[in-house]
PDB file of C-alpha atoms and ligand atoms in Angstrom:
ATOM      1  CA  UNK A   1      -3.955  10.870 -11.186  1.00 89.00           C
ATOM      2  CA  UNK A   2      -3.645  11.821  -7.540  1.00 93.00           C
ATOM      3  CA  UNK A   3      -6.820  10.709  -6.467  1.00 95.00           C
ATOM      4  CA  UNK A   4      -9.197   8.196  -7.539  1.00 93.00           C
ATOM      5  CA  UNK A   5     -11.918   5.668  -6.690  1.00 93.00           C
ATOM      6  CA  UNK A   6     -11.915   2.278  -7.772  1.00 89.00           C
ATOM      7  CA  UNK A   7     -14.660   1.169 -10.200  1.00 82.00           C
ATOM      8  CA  UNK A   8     -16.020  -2.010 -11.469  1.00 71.00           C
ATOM      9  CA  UNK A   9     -15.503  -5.909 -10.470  1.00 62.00           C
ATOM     10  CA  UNK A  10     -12.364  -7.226  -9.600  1.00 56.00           C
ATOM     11  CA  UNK A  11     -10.245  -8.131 -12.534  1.00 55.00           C
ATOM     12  CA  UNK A  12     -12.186  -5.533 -14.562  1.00 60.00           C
ATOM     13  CA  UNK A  13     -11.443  -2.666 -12.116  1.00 66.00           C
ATOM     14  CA  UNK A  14     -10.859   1.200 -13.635  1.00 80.00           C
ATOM     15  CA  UNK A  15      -9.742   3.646 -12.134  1.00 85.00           C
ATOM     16  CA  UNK A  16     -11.659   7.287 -11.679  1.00 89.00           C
ATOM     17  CA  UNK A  17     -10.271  10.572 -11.145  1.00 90.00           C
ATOM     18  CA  UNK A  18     -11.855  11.455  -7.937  1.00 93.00           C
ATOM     19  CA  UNK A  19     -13.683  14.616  -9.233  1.00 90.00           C
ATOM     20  CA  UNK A  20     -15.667  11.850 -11.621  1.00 89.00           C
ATOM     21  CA  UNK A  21     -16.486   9.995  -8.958  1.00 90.00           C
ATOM     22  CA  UNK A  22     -19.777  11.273  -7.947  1.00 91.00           C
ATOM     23  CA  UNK A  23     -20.699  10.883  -4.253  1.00 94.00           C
ATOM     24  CA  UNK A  24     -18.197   9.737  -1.737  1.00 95.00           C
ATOM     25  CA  UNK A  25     -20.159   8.463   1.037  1.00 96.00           C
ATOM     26  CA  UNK A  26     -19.346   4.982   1.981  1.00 96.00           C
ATOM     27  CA  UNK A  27     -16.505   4.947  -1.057  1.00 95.00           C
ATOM     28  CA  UNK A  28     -12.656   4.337  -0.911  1.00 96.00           C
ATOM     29  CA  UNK A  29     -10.792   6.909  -1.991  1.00 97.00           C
ATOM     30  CA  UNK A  30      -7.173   6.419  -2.775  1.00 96.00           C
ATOM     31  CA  UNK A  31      -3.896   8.664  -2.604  1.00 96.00           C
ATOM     32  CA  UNK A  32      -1.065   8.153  -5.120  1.00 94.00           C
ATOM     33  CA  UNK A  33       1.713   9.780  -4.684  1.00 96.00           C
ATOM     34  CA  UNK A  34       5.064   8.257  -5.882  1.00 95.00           C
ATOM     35  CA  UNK A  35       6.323   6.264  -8.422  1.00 91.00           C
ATOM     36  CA  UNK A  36       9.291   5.161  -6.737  1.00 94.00           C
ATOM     37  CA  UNK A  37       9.705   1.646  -5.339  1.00 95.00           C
ATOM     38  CA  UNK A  38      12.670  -0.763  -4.024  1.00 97.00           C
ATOM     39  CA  UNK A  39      11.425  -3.307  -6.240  1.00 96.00           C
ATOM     40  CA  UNK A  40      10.714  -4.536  -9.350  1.00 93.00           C
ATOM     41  CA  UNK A  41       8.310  -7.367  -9.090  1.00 92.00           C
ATOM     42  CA  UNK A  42       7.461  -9.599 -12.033  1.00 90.00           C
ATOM     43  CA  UNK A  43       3.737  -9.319 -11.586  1.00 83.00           C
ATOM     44  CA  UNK A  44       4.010  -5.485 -11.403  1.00 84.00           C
ATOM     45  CA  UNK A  45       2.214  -3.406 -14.113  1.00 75.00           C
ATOM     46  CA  UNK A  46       5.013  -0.959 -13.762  1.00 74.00           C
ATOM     47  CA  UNK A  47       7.480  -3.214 -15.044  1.00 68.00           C
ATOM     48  CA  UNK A  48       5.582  -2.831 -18.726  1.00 64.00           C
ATOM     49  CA  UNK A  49       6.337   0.572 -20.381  1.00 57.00           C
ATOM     50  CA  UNK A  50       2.751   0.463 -22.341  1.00 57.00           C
ATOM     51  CA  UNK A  51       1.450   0.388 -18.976  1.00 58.00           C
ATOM     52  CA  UNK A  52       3.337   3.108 -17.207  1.00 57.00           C
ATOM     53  CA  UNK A  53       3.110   5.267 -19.921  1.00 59.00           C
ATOM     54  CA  UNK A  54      -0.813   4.591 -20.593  1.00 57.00           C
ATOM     55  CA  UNK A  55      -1.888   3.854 -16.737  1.00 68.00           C
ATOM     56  CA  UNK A  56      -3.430   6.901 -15.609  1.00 75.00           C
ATOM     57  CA  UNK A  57      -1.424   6.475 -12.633  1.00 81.00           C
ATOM     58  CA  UNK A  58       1.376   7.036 -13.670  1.00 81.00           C
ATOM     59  CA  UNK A  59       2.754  10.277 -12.676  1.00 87.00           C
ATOM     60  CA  UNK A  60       3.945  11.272 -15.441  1.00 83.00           C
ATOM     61  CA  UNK A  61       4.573  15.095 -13.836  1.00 83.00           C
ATOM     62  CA  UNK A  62       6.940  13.850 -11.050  1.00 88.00           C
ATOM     63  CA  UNK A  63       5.762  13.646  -7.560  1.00 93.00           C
ATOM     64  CA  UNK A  64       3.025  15.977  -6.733  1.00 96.00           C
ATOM     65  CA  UNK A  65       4.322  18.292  -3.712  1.00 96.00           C
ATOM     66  CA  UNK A  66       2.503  18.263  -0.041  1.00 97.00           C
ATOM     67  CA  UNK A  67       0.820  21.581  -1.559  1.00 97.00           C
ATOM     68  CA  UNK A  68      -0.681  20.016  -4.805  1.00 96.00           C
ATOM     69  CA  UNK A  69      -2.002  16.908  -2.661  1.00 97.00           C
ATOM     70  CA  UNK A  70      -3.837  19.281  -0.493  1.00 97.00           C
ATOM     71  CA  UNK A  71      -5.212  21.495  -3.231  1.00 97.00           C
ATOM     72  CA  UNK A  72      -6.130  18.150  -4.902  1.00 96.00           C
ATOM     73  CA  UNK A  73      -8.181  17.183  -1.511  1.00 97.00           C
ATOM     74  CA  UNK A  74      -9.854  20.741  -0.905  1.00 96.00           C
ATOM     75  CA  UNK A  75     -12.665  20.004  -2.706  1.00 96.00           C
ATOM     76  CA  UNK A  76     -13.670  16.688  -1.367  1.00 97.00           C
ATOM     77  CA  UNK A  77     -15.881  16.116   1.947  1.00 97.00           C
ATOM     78  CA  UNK A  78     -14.070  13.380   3.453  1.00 97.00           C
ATOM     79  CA  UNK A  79     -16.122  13.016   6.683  1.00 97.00           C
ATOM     80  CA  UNK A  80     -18.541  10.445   4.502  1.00 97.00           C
ATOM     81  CA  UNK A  81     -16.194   8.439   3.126  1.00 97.00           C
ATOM     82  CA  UNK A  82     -15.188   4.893   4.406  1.00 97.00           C
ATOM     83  CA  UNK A  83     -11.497   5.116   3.926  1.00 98.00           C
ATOM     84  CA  UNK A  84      -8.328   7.025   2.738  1.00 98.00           C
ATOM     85  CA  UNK A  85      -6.015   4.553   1.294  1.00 98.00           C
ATOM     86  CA  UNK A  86      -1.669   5.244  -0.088  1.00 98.00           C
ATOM     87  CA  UNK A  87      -1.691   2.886  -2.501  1.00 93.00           C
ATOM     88  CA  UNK A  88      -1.067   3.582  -6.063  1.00 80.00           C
ATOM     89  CA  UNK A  89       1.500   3.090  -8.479  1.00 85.00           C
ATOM     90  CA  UNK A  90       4.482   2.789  -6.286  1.00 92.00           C
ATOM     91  CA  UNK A  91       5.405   2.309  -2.363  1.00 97.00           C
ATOM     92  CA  UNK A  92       3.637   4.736  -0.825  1.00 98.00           C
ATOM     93  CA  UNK A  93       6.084   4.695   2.594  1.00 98.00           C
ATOM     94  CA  UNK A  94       9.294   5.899  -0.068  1.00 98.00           C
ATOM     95  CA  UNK A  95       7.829   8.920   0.770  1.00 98.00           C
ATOM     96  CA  UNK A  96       6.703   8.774   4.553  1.00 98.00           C
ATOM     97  CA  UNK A  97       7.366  11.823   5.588  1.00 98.00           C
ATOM     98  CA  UNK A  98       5.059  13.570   3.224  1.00 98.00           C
ATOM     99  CA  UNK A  99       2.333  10.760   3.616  1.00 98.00           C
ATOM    100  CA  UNK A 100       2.372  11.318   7.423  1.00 98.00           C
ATOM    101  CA  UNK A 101       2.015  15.186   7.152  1.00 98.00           C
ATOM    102  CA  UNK A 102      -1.270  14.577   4.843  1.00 98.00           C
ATOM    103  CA  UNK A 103      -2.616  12.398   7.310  1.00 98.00           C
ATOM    104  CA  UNK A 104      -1.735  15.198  10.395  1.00 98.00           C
ATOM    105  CA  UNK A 105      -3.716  17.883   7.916  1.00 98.00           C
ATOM    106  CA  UNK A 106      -7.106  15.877   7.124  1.00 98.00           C
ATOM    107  CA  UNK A 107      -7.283  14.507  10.460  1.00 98.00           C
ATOM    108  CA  UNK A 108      -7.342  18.118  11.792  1.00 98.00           C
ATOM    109  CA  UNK A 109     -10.308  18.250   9.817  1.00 97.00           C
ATOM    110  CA  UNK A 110     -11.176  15.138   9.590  1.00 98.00           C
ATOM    111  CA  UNK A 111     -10.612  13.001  13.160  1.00 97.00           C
ATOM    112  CA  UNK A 112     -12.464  10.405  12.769  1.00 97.00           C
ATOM    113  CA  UNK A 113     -10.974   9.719   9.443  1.00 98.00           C
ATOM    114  CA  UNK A 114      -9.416   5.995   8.565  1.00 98.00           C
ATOM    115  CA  UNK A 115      -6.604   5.593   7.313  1.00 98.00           C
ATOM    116  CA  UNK A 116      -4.895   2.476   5.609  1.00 98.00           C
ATOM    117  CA  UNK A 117      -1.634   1.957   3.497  1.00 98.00           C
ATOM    118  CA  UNK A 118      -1.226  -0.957   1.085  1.00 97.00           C
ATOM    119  CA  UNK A 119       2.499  -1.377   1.697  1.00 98.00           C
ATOM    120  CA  UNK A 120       5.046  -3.679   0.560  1.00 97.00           C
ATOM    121  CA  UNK A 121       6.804  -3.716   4.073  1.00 98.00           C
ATOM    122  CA  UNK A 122      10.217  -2.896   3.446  1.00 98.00           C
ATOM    123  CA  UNK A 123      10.234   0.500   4.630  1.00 98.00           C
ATOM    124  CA  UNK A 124      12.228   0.273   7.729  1.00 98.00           C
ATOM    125  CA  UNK A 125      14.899  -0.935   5.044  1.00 98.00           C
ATOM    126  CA  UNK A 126      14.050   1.917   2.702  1.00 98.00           C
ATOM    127  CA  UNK A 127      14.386   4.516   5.397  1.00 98.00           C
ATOM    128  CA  UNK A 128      17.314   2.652   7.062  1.00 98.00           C
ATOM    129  CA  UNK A 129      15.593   2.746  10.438  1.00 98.00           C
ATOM    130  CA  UNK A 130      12.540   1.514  12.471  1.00 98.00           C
ATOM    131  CA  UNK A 131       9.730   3.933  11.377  1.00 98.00           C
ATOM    132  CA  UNK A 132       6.721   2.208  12.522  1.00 98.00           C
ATOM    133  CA  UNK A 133       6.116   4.317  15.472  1.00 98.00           C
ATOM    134  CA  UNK A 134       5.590   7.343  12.881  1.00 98.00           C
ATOM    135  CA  UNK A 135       2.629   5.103  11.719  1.00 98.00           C
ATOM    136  CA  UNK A 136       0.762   5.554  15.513  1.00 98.00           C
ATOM    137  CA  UNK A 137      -1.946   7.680  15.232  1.00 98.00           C
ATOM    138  CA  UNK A 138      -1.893   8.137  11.351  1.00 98.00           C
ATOM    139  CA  UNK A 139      -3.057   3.897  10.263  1.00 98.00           C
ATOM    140  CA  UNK A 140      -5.754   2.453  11.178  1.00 98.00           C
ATOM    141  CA  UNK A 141      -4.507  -0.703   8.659  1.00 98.00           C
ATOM    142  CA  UNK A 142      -1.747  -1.564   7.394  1.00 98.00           C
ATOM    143  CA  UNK A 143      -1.821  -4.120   4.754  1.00 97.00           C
ATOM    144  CA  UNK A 144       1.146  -5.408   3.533  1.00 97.00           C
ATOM    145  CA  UNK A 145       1.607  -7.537   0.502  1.00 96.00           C
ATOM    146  CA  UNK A 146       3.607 -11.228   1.610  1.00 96.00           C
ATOM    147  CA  UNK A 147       3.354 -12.664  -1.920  1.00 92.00           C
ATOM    148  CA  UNK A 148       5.662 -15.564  -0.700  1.00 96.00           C
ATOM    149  CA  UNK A 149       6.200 -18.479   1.367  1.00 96.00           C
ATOM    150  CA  UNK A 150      10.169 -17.873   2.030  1.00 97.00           C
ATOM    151  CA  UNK A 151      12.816 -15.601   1.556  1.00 98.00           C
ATOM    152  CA  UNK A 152      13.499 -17.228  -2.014  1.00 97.00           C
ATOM    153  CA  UNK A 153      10.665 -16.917  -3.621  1.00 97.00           C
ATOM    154  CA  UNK A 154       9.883 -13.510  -2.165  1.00 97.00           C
ATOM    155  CA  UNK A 155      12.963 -12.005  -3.871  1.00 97.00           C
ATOM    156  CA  UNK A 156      12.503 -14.127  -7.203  1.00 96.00           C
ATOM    157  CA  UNK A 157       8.937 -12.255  -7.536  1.00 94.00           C
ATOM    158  CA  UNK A 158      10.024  -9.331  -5.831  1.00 95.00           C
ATOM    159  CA  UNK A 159      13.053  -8.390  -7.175  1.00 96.00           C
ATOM    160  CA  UNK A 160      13.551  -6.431  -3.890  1.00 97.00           C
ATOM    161  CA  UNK A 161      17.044  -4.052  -4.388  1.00 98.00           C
ATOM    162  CA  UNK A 162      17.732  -4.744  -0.656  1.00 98.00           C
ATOM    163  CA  UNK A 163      17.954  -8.870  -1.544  1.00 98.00           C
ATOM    164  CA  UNK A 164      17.590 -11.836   0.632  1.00 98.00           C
ATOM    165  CA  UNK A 165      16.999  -9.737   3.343  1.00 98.00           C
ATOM    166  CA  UNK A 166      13.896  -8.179   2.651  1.00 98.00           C
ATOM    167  CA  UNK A 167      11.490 -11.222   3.403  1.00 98.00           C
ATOM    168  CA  UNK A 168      12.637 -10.938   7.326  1.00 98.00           C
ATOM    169  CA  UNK A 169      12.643  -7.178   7.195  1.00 98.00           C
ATOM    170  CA  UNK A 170       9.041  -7.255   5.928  1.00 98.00           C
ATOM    171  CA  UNK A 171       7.812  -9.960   8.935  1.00 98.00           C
ATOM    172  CA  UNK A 172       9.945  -7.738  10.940  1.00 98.00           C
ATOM    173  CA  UNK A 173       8.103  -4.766  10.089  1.00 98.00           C
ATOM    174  CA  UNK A 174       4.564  -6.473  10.537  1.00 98.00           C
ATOM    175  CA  UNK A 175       5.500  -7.398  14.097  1.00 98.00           C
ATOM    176  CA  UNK A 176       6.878  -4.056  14.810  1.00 98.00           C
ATOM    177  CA  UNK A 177       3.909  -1.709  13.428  1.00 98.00           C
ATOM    178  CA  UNK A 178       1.288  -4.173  15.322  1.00 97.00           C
ATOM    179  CA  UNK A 179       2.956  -2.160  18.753  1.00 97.00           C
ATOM    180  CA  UNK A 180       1.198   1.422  16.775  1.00 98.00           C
ATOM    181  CA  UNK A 181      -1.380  -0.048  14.603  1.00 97.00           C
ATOM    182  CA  UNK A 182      -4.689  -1.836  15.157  1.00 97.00           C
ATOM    183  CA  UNK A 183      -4.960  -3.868  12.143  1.00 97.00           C
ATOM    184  CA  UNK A 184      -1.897  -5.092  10.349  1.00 97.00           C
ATOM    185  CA  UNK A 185      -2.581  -7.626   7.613  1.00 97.00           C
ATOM    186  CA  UNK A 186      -0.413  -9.784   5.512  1.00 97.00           C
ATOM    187  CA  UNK A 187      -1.816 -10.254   2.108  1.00 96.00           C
ATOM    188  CA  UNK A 188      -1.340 -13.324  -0.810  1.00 94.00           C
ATOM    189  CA  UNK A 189      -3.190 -13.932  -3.943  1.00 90.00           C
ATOM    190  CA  UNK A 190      -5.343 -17.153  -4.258  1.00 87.00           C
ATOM    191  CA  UNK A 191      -4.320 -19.167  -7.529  1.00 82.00           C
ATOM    192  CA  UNK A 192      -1.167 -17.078  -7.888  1.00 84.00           C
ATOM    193  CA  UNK A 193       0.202 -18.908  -4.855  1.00 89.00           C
ATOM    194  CA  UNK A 194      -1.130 -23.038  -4.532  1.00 91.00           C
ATOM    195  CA  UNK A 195      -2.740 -24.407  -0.984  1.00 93.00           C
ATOM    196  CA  UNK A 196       0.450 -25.716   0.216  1.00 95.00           C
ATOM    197  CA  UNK A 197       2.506 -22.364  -0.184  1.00 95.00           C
ATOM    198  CA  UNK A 198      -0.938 -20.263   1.193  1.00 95.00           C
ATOM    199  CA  UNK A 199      -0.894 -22.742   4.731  1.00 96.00           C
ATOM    200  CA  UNK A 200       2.682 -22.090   5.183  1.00 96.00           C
ATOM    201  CA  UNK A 201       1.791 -18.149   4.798  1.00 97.00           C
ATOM    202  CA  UNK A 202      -0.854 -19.061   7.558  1.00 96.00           C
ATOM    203  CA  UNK A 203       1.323 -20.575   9.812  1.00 97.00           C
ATOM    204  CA  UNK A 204       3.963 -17.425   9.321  1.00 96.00           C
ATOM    205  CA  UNK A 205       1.023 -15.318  10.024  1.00 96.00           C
ATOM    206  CA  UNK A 206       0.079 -17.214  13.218  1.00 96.00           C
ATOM    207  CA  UNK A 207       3.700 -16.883  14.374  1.00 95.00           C
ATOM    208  CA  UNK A 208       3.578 -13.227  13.847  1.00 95.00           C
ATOM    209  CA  UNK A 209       0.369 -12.848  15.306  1.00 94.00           C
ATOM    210  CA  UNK A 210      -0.979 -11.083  12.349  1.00 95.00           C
ATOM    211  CA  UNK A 211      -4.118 -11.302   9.929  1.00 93.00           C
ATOM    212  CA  UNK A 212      -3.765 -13.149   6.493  1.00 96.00           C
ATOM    213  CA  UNK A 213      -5.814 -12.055   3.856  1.00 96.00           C
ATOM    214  CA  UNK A 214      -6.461 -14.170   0.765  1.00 95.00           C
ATOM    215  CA  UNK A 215      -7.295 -11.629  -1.717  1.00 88.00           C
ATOM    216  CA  UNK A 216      -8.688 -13.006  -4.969  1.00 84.00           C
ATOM    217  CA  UNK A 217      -6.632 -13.823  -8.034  1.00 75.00           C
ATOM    218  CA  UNK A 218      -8.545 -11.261 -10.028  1.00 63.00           C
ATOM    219  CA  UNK A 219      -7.960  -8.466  -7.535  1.00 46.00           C
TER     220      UNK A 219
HETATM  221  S1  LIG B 301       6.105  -3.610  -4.472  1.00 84.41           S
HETATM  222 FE1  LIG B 301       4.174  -3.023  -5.467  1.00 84.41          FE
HETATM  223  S2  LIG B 301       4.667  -1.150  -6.629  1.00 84.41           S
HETATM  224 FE2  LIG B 301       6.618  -2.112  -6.068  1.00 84.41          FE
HETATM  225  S3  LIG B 301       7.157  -3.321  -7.870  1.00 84.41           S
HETATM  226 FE3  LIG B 301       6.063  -4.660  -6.435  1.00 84.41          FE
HETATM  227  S4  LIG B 301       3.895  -4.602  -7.023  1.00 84.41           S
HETATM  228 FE4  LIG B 301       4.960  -2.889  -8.025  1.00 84.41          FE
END
């Protein structure tokens, strides 16, 4: 599945195909469009085959090309929407270049369109370079998942193939994409993570001069 809408309460959420999804206006709408991702995190549904092979977003053709996500889009009025999220069931930036060229062709259409990727911040290490001022323009938000309080634990849960690294490259990143973005937002889980562990996320947030976002456990 390409592209769906999210249904239901959190913790209970489906996913619909977005043709099923009945009127857009006011809805998210979300883009997947890779599989592919630098890590391997323990909390991941990817990381259990049952759910890869049964998750309906799992691409289980391969990547779609720039062509099929555009076919997949014609039908769609995306002026009423609220906004276009890369998210999905792998790290959406592994494939930048495409995701930016999607973005250039609805907002042709579509200029008033917003734009977010849920990220897990390690694409300037993916790509090998600084890519954030690709992002100007295109993002509205980026939200990028901190799930720790230190480099440690961030590659214990992560299982990041880039290593002990990746926790600086991902604050790194945040700082660098506020310079092109309006909104960037680190993001923990409540419960997942205890009080202690969330204020020291805070205070990292602070320093960086980004937002943190709490999400809920079930989310
Ligand atoms: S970064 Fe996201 S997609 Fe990649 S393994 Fe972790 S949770 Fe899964």
């Amino acid at each position: 599945m390409i592209l769906y809408t999210v249904t239901g309460k959190a913790g209970q959420a489906g996913y619909l195909n977005l043709a099923d999804s009945g009127d857009l206006t006011g809805k998210s709408v979300y883009v997947n469009m890779t599989n592919r991702c630098p890590c391997s995190c323990i909390f991941c549904l990817r990381q259990t085959k049952k759910m890869t092979e049964g998750n309906s977003l799992w691409l289980k053709g391969g990547e779609p090309s720039l062509e099929t996500v555009m076919e997949e889009f014609a039908p769609f009025d995306l002026s009423v929407i609220k906004e276009l999220t890369f998210c999905g069931f792998g790290e959406p930036l592994e494939r930048l270049e495409d995701v930016c060229k999607v973005i250039d062709l609805l907002k042709a259409k579509y200029p008033n369109l917003k734009v977010r990727v849920n990220t897990n911040g390690l694409a300037n290490l993916i790509h090998n370079r600084d890519i954030t001022p690709e992002l100007k323009g295109r993002f509205d938000t980026v939200s990028i998942s901190l799930n720790a309080p230190d480099a440690e634990e961030f590659l214990a849960l992560t299982r990041s193939k880039f290593g002990i690294q990746s926790y600086e490259a991902l604050k790194e990143f945040a700082v660098k994409a506020k310079r092109f973005v309006p909104s960037v937002v680190l993001t923990v889980v409540e419960k997942v993570m205890s009080e202690e562990k969330i204020e020291i996320c805070r205070k990292t947030c602070q320093e960086l001069g980004v937002t943190l976002r709490v999400r809920p456990f079930e989310d």
